[in-house]
Amino acid sequence: SPRRGRSGCGCPPAGQVRAAFLRFFQERHGHCRLPSAPVRPRGDPRLLFVNAGMNQFKPLFLGTAHPRSELAQHRRVVNSQKCVRAGGKHNDLEDVGRDTYHHTFFEMLGNWSFGDYFKEEACSMAWELLTEVYEIPRDRLYVTYFGGDSSLGLSADEECRDVWLRLGVPASHVLPFPLKDNFWEMGDTGPCGPCTEIHYDHVDGGRNAAALVNQGSPDVVEIWNLVFMQYSREVEGNLLPLPQHHVDTGMGLERLVAVLQNKRSNYDTDLFTPILDAIHKGCGGPRYQGLVGDADVGRVNMAYRVVADHVRTLCVCITDGIYPGLSGAELVLRRILRRAVRFCSEVLRAPPGLLASLVPTVVEVLGDAYPELTKNADQIMDIINENEAAFLSSLERGRRIIERTVQQMEPSTNFPAEVAWSLYGNLGFPLDLIDLMLEEKGISLDSAGFNKLALEDAKRKAGGPQAGQLDDRNMHLDVHSLAQLRSSKVPATDDSPKYAYTLGQHGQYEFSPCQATVLMLYRDQSLQKEVGAGQRCGVILDRTNFYAEQGGQACDRGYMIRLGQQDILFPVESVRLCGGYVVHEVTAVETLRAGDQVQLFVDEAQRLACMTNHTATHLLNFALRHVLGDNTEQRGSHVTAERLRFDFDTKGPVTVEQLQQVEQVVQDVIKRNEVVHMAEVPLTLARRVQGLRAVDEGYPDPVRIVSLGVPVETVLTRDSEAAMQTSVELCCGTHLLQTGAMEDLAIISERQLVKGISRVIAVTGRQAKQAREAGQSLAMEVDSVSLRMKQRSTSIPKMQNLSKEVGQLTQVVASTAMPQWQRKELQTILKALQRTANTAIKKLEIQQAEEKAQNLLEKHCNQPVIIDTVSADSLSILMKVVNQLCDKSPGTSVLLLSPQLSGEVLCACQVSKNCLPVFSAADWAVAVCTQMEGKAGGSPVVAKGSGNAKGMQGALATALEFAQSKL
């Protein structure tokens, strides 16, 4: 067993500490050891990363795990979970490096009980492990427990306190703390409960450090948190006891190893020292000394910590399928990588490639615990190197742009918003990085101007009315300008370079940059030879590699630079084709003139996503025709980087089975990794192709044919039927070169626009995978509700909660991106469940009402008026009791009040028809509820209302007086 290091003794290595934890619970206490879940959350769109050990067990805590699933069989579990806290609620990114204990990636050691053991055993096991296996001195440990909360009606967790005292922990080391410290909640609703934390005092010397616990002291740190899930927080905010009690514990491996290796900093343990040594070897600067704050001159030690932490995060995330990208977790990872690169290059003065060179060391440190790292080491290095090279190039250019702009600025002015927006939008500079660079120079950004540009961009993307006005003014060449261009012999734009891309050696797409000349500028509906800095205009070039919006495919974005002036970026925000001229909407960072030589750079990630979705649209078109029949005709489509939309003729709604078949046809073609053949051919020749797919629009001549899996020459052969068996379309769009890069396609929406025309929306690749994971997760939740519904509870509140849960699930299923066939299946099940719940509640309410009515009838035998209080869970039940009474005693008028726990009083009444019209139920209820400062309404026969409990006694007297005055 690893024992705590003492002076003169060897320290246990981290691997041994981790293994001892897992072995202790597995062998001594019968826990099932599970591997770490990937850091990409499965089916939980609210999480960017797995950030705690309990994430993968949420279905067990929430009761949504399928009873026949492998997960549901577990009672005791132990594991070491990979966790990332960067972005979202738990965001440690900006703190990493500033101190010696924050991390974006860490390992959480945890043991769980699902309805098995509870406080006694959990505390006992923890104490045994820490004091007997790891041999941590007992007098250096302090435990906290929940001290209660009167506002929630929760008393102190004395049960937990007494467990620790029985284990021999001195009373002076057992400390109560309030809700914010010792009550854990999964979210706004759901399982929660008190927790007990174990803290360690780094200072040896027989002192009592109780006063330093939970005070932010670096000397006294929390090492283990034991959560006792015994309540569920409801939507209303109240706490209900859970039917099963669970234990969820979490102990950061890094902190534990620091304790056992006698270190004050996590970065001084063997989880980090090999990486820090490798950084020193790679950059050749001063060694890591563990300095912080002002003592860390030049932020060298901070850089060591940032790079060491971030490279661990990169290795783990890339292995688990999260790559640096443009949104969500991928965007956060890109920021992590770029932050690490910046510290490598600017602070450590390291040569390019240092970050990737650390990967083998990370694998050496973590590979035994997480063997998937070893398998993916080469891929991790390649991805880091590619992204580093791209960012270093952007960083250098961005620095030059900032330097040059600052030199040209007037004193005491803000940094221009247009330049910052160009850096942000085109070079991928995070805004905080721009702010940091400017802060170092003592300059502020024109934030108001920047925010205005961001708002305009958001409106343009959303397609708002202002966006349309901007586009019309600068992008749509008016008839006079077109005539002027032609009379001036300005040639139409050659846009063939948009098809100039190839597949690289490792399967990556390589896009060629394009050199062009500015022929004319267009602003405010007039052609111009020159446009000044800060103005938005349309730019007409002799040639372009930008795709203009047409054929249903969104336009490219990117930027252009003037030859010889690499620092000046002109962002291209949209591209339109007008009369043969490709108009690029550009914000002029500096004066732009006709005759300028420029180089064009397309946003490659956005282009590739559009290519993927456009090829997927063709595949979907083919699959729909294959499944639904040859009469299925395309009515329209729209392709963006995020998704694809496809409208088509149909005789009726597409069934669940048909949707599944369509997806299967597409997936089969993806798996075969078919070659996408493209060629320009004369229009007359193209139209002869049997099975050709074409929409009713004007095509250029020659026209481009896109054929999946079959060479264009083959489909053009006279009498060939090859096109009948695959997708062959006339199309000017940009496409993948092979179908495999699509990875997957999921139809996430299908609806009829009008009778006879359906619209489907689909996603591909990683988004399709996430949609499937979300669908599987929701299917498990629906299964869980179904099983609980079958148990047919006799409690109205329980059935109402089930009905409410079905309603909430129905909303989530309707709004979550998931396969449409699965959505339809779940909606059918939920509809039936809602009917079942409503029927069951109605039956229980009638049954309860009959019993209460019978009791009241016996109590008020043969009375002409019955006025009383009765317990009822809802106004619906109270009304049923009144109805039952009147049915059983036709000549009786009844008014009942029902006080609720909330302080509200419900009121229901019915007047015998013999008493009409003198005696009105509505007037009766209003008189009574007004007495209780409430409201009421109804008809002369039946009425209902509510009021405040304070006025209830007066209300009963008013009810009797009112009735007596009318009878």
mmCIF file of N, CA, C and O in Angstrom, residues 345-386:
data_model
loop_
_atom_site.group_PDB
_atom_site.id
_atom_site.type_symbol
_atom_site.label_atom_id
_atom_site.label_comp_id
_atom_site.label_asym_id
_atom_site.label_seq_id
_atom_site.Cartn_x
_atom_site.Cartn_y
_atom_site.Cartn_z
ATOM 1 N N SER A 345 5.184 30.423 -26.889
ATOM 2 C CA SER A 345 5.949 31.260 -27.817
ATOM 3 C C SER A 345 6.364 32.591 -27.200
ATOM 4 O O SER A 345 7.491 33.040 -27.386
ATOM 5 N N GLU A 346 5.451 33.235 -26.449
ATOM 6 C CA GLU A 346 5.730 34.592 -25.981
ATOM 7 C C GLU A 346 6.475 34.634 -24.653
ATOM 8 O O GLU A 346 7.299 35.520 -24.433
ATOM 9 N N VAL A 347 6.174 33.710 -23.752
ATOM 10 C CA VAL A 347 6.795 33.758 -22.421
ATOM 11 C C VAL A 347 7.997 32.822 -22.335
ATOM 12 O O VAL A 347 9.075 33.214 -21.892
ATOM 13 N N LEU A 348 7.813 31.584 -22.776
ATOM 14 C CA LEU A 348 8.912 30.607 -22.678
ATOM 15 C C LEU A 348 9.879 30.706 -23.856
ATOM 16 O O LEU A 348 10.947 30.086 -23.827
ATOM 17 N N ARG A 349 9.504 31.477 -24.872
ATOM 18 C CA ARG A 349 10.354 31.647 -26.073
ATOM 19 C C ARG A 349 10.717 30.291 -26.684
ATOM 20 O O ARG A 349 11.835 30.081 -27.168
ATOM 21 N N ALA A 350 9.756 29.370 -26.644
ATOM 22 C CA ALA A 350 10.016 28.011 -27.148
ATOM 23 C C ALA A 350 9.815 27.962 -28.657
ATOM 24 O O ALA A 350 9.005 28.712 -29.207
ATOM 25 N N PRO A 351 10.539 27.087 -29.329
ATOM 26 C CA PRO A 351 10.334 26.932 -30.777
ATOM 27 C C PRO A 351 8.983 26.262 -31.039
ATOM 28 O O PRO A 351 8.440 25.582 -30.161
ATOM 29 N N PRO A 352 8.414 26.445 -32.234
ATOM 30 C CA PRO A 352 7.153 25.765 -32.571
ATOM 31 C C PRO A 352 7.306 24.255 -32.385
ATOM 32 O O PRO A 352 8.379 23.697 -32.593
ATOM 33 N N GLY A 353 6.229 23.614 -31.986
ATOM 34 C CA GLY A 353 6.263 22.162 -31.812
ATOM 35 C C GLY A 353 6.474 21.706 -30.376
ATOM 36 O O GLY A 353 6.387 20.511 -30.086
ATOM 37 N N LEU A 354 6.753 22.653 -29.456
ATOM 38 C CA LEU A 354 6.986 22.256 -28.062
ATOM 39 C C LEU A 354 5.753 21.549 -27.489
ATOM 40 O O LEU A 354 5.878 20.496 -26.843
ATOM 41 N N LEU A 355 4.575 22.112 -27.746
ATOM 42 C CA LEU A 355 3.354 21.569 -27.152
ATOM 43 C C LEU A 355 3.163 20.100 -27.549
ATOM 44 O O LEU A 355 2.921 19.243 -26.692
ATOM 45 N N ALA A 356 3.271 19.808 -28.846
ATOM 46 C CA ALA A 356 3.081 18.431 -29.316
ATOM 47 C C ALA A 356 4.196 17.514 -28.802
ATOM 48 O O ALA A 356 3.965 16.327 -28.545
ATOM 49 N N SER A 357 5.391 18.076 -28.607
ATOM 50 C CA SER A 357 6.514 17.248 -28.133
ATOM 51 C C SER A 357 6.304 16.755 -26.701
ATOM 52 O O SER A 357 6.987 15.836 -26.243
ATOM 53 N N LEU A 358 5.354 17.373 -25.984
ATOM 54 C CA LEU A 358 5.068 16.972 -24.598
ATOM 55 C C LEU A 358 4.112 15.787 -24.527
ATOM 56 O O LEU A 358 3.952 15.184 -23.459
ATOM 57 N N VAL A 359 3.449 15.469 -25.648
ATOM 58 C CA VAL A 359 2.436 14.410 -25.645
ATOM 59 C C VAL A 359 2.990 13.071 -25.156
ATOM 60 O O VAL A 359 2.370 12.417 -24.303
ATOM 61 N N PRO A 360 4.160 12.597 -25.644
ATOM 62 C CA PRO A 360 4.671 11.316 -25.137
ATOM 63 C C PRO A 360 4.859 11.309 -23.620
ATOM 64 O O PRO A 360 4.640 10.280 -22.966
ATOM 65 N N THR A 361 5.254 12.454 -23.044
ATOM 66 C CA THR A 361 5.429 12.523 -21.585
ATOM 67 C C THR A 361 4.088 12.413 -20.878
ATOM 68 O O THR A 361 3.964 11.719 -19.858
ATOM 69 N N VAL A 362 3.070 13.091 -21.410
ATOM 70 C CA VAL A 362 1.717 12.984 -20.830
ATOM 71 C C VAL A 362 1.230 11.537 -20.900
ATOM 72 O O VAL A 362 0.674 11.004 -19.933
ATOM 73 N N VAL A 363 1.479 10.891 -22.034
ATOM 74 C CA VAL A 363 1.068 9.488 -22.210
ATOM 75 C C VAL A 363 1.796 8.603 -21.203
ATOM 76 O O VAL A 363 1.212 7.684 -20.617
ATOM 77 N N GLU A 364 3.061 8.909 -20.969
ATOM 78 C CA GLU A 364 3.851 8.136 -19.997
ATOM 79 C C GLU A 364 3.270 8.281 -18.592
ATOM 80 O O GLU A 364 3.188 7.323 -17.824
ATOM 81 N N VAL A 365 2.826 9.495 -18.248
ATOM 82 C CA VAL A 365 2.281 9.759 -16.908
ATOM 83 C C VAL A 365 0.885 9.156 -16.744
ATOM 84 O O VAL A 365 0.573 8.580 -15.702
ATOM 85 N N LEU A 366 0.040 9.277 -17.773
ATOM 86 C CA LEU A 366 -1.376 8.892 -17.629
ATOM 87 C C LEU A 366 -1.768 7.623 -18.388
ATOM 88 O O LEU A 366 -2.873 7.116 -18.202
ATOM 89 N N GLY A 367 -0.886 7.137 -19.250
ATOM 90 C CA GLY A 367 -1.239 6.044 -20.165
ATOM 91 C C GLY A 367 -1.634 4.749 -19.487
ATOM 92 O O GLY A 367 -2.508 4.023 -19.983
ATOM 93 N N ASP A 368 -1.018 4.424 -18.347
ATOM 94 C CA ASP A 368 -1.374 3.170 -17.666
ATOM 95 C C ASP A 368 -2.814 3.212 -17.168
ATOM 96 O O ASP A 368 -3.541 2.211 -17.217
ATOM 97 N N ALA A 369 -3.230 4.377 -16.662
ATOM 98 C CA ALA A 369 -4.596 4.513 -16.148
ATOM 99 C C ALA A 369 -5.606 4.641 -17.277
ATOM 100 O O ALA A 369 -6.739 4.171 -17.167
ATOM 101 N N TYR A 370 -5.193 5.288 -18.369
ATOM 102 C CA TYR A 370 -6.106 5.542 -19.484
ATOM 103 C C TYR A 370 -5.428 5.087 -20.780
ATOM 104 O O TYR A 370 -4.852 5.893 -21.513
ATOM 105 N N PRO A 371 -5.479 3.778 -21.070
ATOM 106 C CA PRO A 371 -4.730 3.215 -22.217
ATOM 107 C C PRO A 371 -5.119 3.813 -23.560
ATOM 108 O O PRO A 371 -4.348 3.745 -24.518
ATOM 109 N N GLU A 372 -6.321 4.421 -23.653
ATOM 110 C CA GLU A 372 -6.732 5.028 -24.926
ATOM 111 C C GLU A 372 -5.778 6.141 -25.346
ATOM 112 O O GLU A 372 -5.658 6.454 -26.534
ATOM 113 N N LEU A 373 -5.094 6.764 -24.377
ATOM 114 C CA LEU A 373 -4.126 7.821 -24.703
ATOM 115 C C LEU A 373 -2.966 7.250 -25.506
ATOM 116 O O LEU A 373 -2.477 7.867 -26.449
ATOM 117 N N THR A 374 -2.512 6.073 -25.117
ATOM 118 C CA THR A 374 -1.366 5.430 -25.792
ATOM 119 C C THR A 374 -1.695 5.147 -27.252
ATOM 120 O O THR A 374 -0.883 5.378 -28.150
ATOM 121 N N LYS A 375 -2.926 4.679 -27.505
ATOM 122 C CA LYS A 375 -3.334 4.329 -28.877
ATOM 123 C C LYS A 375 -3.392 5.551 -29.776
ATOM 124 O O LYS A 375 -3.187 5.459 -30.980
ATOM 125 N N ASN A 376 -3.709 6.722 -29.198
ATOM 126 C CA ASN A 376 -3.972 7.909 -30.020
ATOM 127 C C ASN A 376 -2.853 8.952 -29.999
ATOM 128 O O ASN A 376 -3.062 10.078 -30.450
ATOM 129 N N ALA A 377 -1.679 8.595 -29.458
ATOM 130 C CA ALA A 377 -0.610 9.591 -29.271
ATOM 131 C C ALA A 377 -0.236 10.306 -30.568
ATOM 132 O O ALA A 377 -0.097 11.536 -30.593
ATOM 133 N N ASP A 378 -0.083 9.556 -31.660
ATOM 134 C CA ASP A 378 0.334 10.182 -32.929
ATOM 135 C C ASP A 378 -0.721 11.153 -33.438
ATOM 136 O O ASP A 378 -0.403 12.252 -33.908
ATOM 137 N N GLN A 379 -1.991 10.743 -33.345
ATOM 138 C CA GLN A 379 -3.079 11.608 -33.807
ATOM 139 C C GLN A 379 -3.126 12.900 -32.976
ATOM 140 O O GLN A 379 -3.316 13.990 -33.519
ATOM 141 N N ILE A 380 -2.945 12.768 -31.658
ATOM 142 C CA ILE A 380 -2.956 13.943 -30.773
ATOM 143 C C ILE A 380 -1.862 14.920 -31.202
ATOM 144 O O ILE A 380 -2.098 16.135 -31.327
ATOM 145 N N MET A 381 -0.667 14.398 -31.448
ATOM 146 C CA MET A 381 0.460 15.258 -31.839
ATOM 147 C C MET A 381 0.179 15.963 -33.164
ATOM 148 O O MET A 381 0.459 17.159 -33.307
ATOM 149 N N ASP A 382 -0.371 15.233 -34.128
ATOM 150 C CA ASP A 382 -0.671 15.834 -35.440
ATOM 151 C C ASP A 382 -1.675 16.977 -35.310
ATOM 152 O O ASP A 382 -1.490 18.055 -35.883
ATOM 153 N N ILE A 383 -2.740 16.739 -34.533
ATOM 154 C CA ILE A 383 -3.790 17.759 -34.385
ATOM 155 C C ILE A 383 -3.240 18.992 -33.670
ATOM 156 O O ILE A 383 -3.520 20.130 -34.057
ATOM 157 N N ILE A 384 -2.436 18.773 -32.621
ATOM 158 C CA ILE A 384 -1.852 19.906 -31.897
ATOM 159 C C ILE A 384 -0.920 20.691 -32.814
ATOM 160 O O ILE A 384 -0.982 21.928 -32.864
ATOM 161 N N ASN A 385 -0.077 19.990 -33.568
ATOM 162 C CA ASN A 385 0.860 20.676 -34.467
ATOM 163 C C ASN A 385 0.147 21.492 -35.534
ATOM 164 O O ASN A 385 0.517 22.631 -35.817
ATOM 165 N N GLU A 386 -0.903 20.895 -36.140
ATOM 166 C CA GLU A 386 -1.653 21.605 -37.183
ATOM 167 C C GLU A 386 -2.274 22.883 -36.632
ATOM 168 O O GLU A 386 -2.191 23.951 -37.234
#
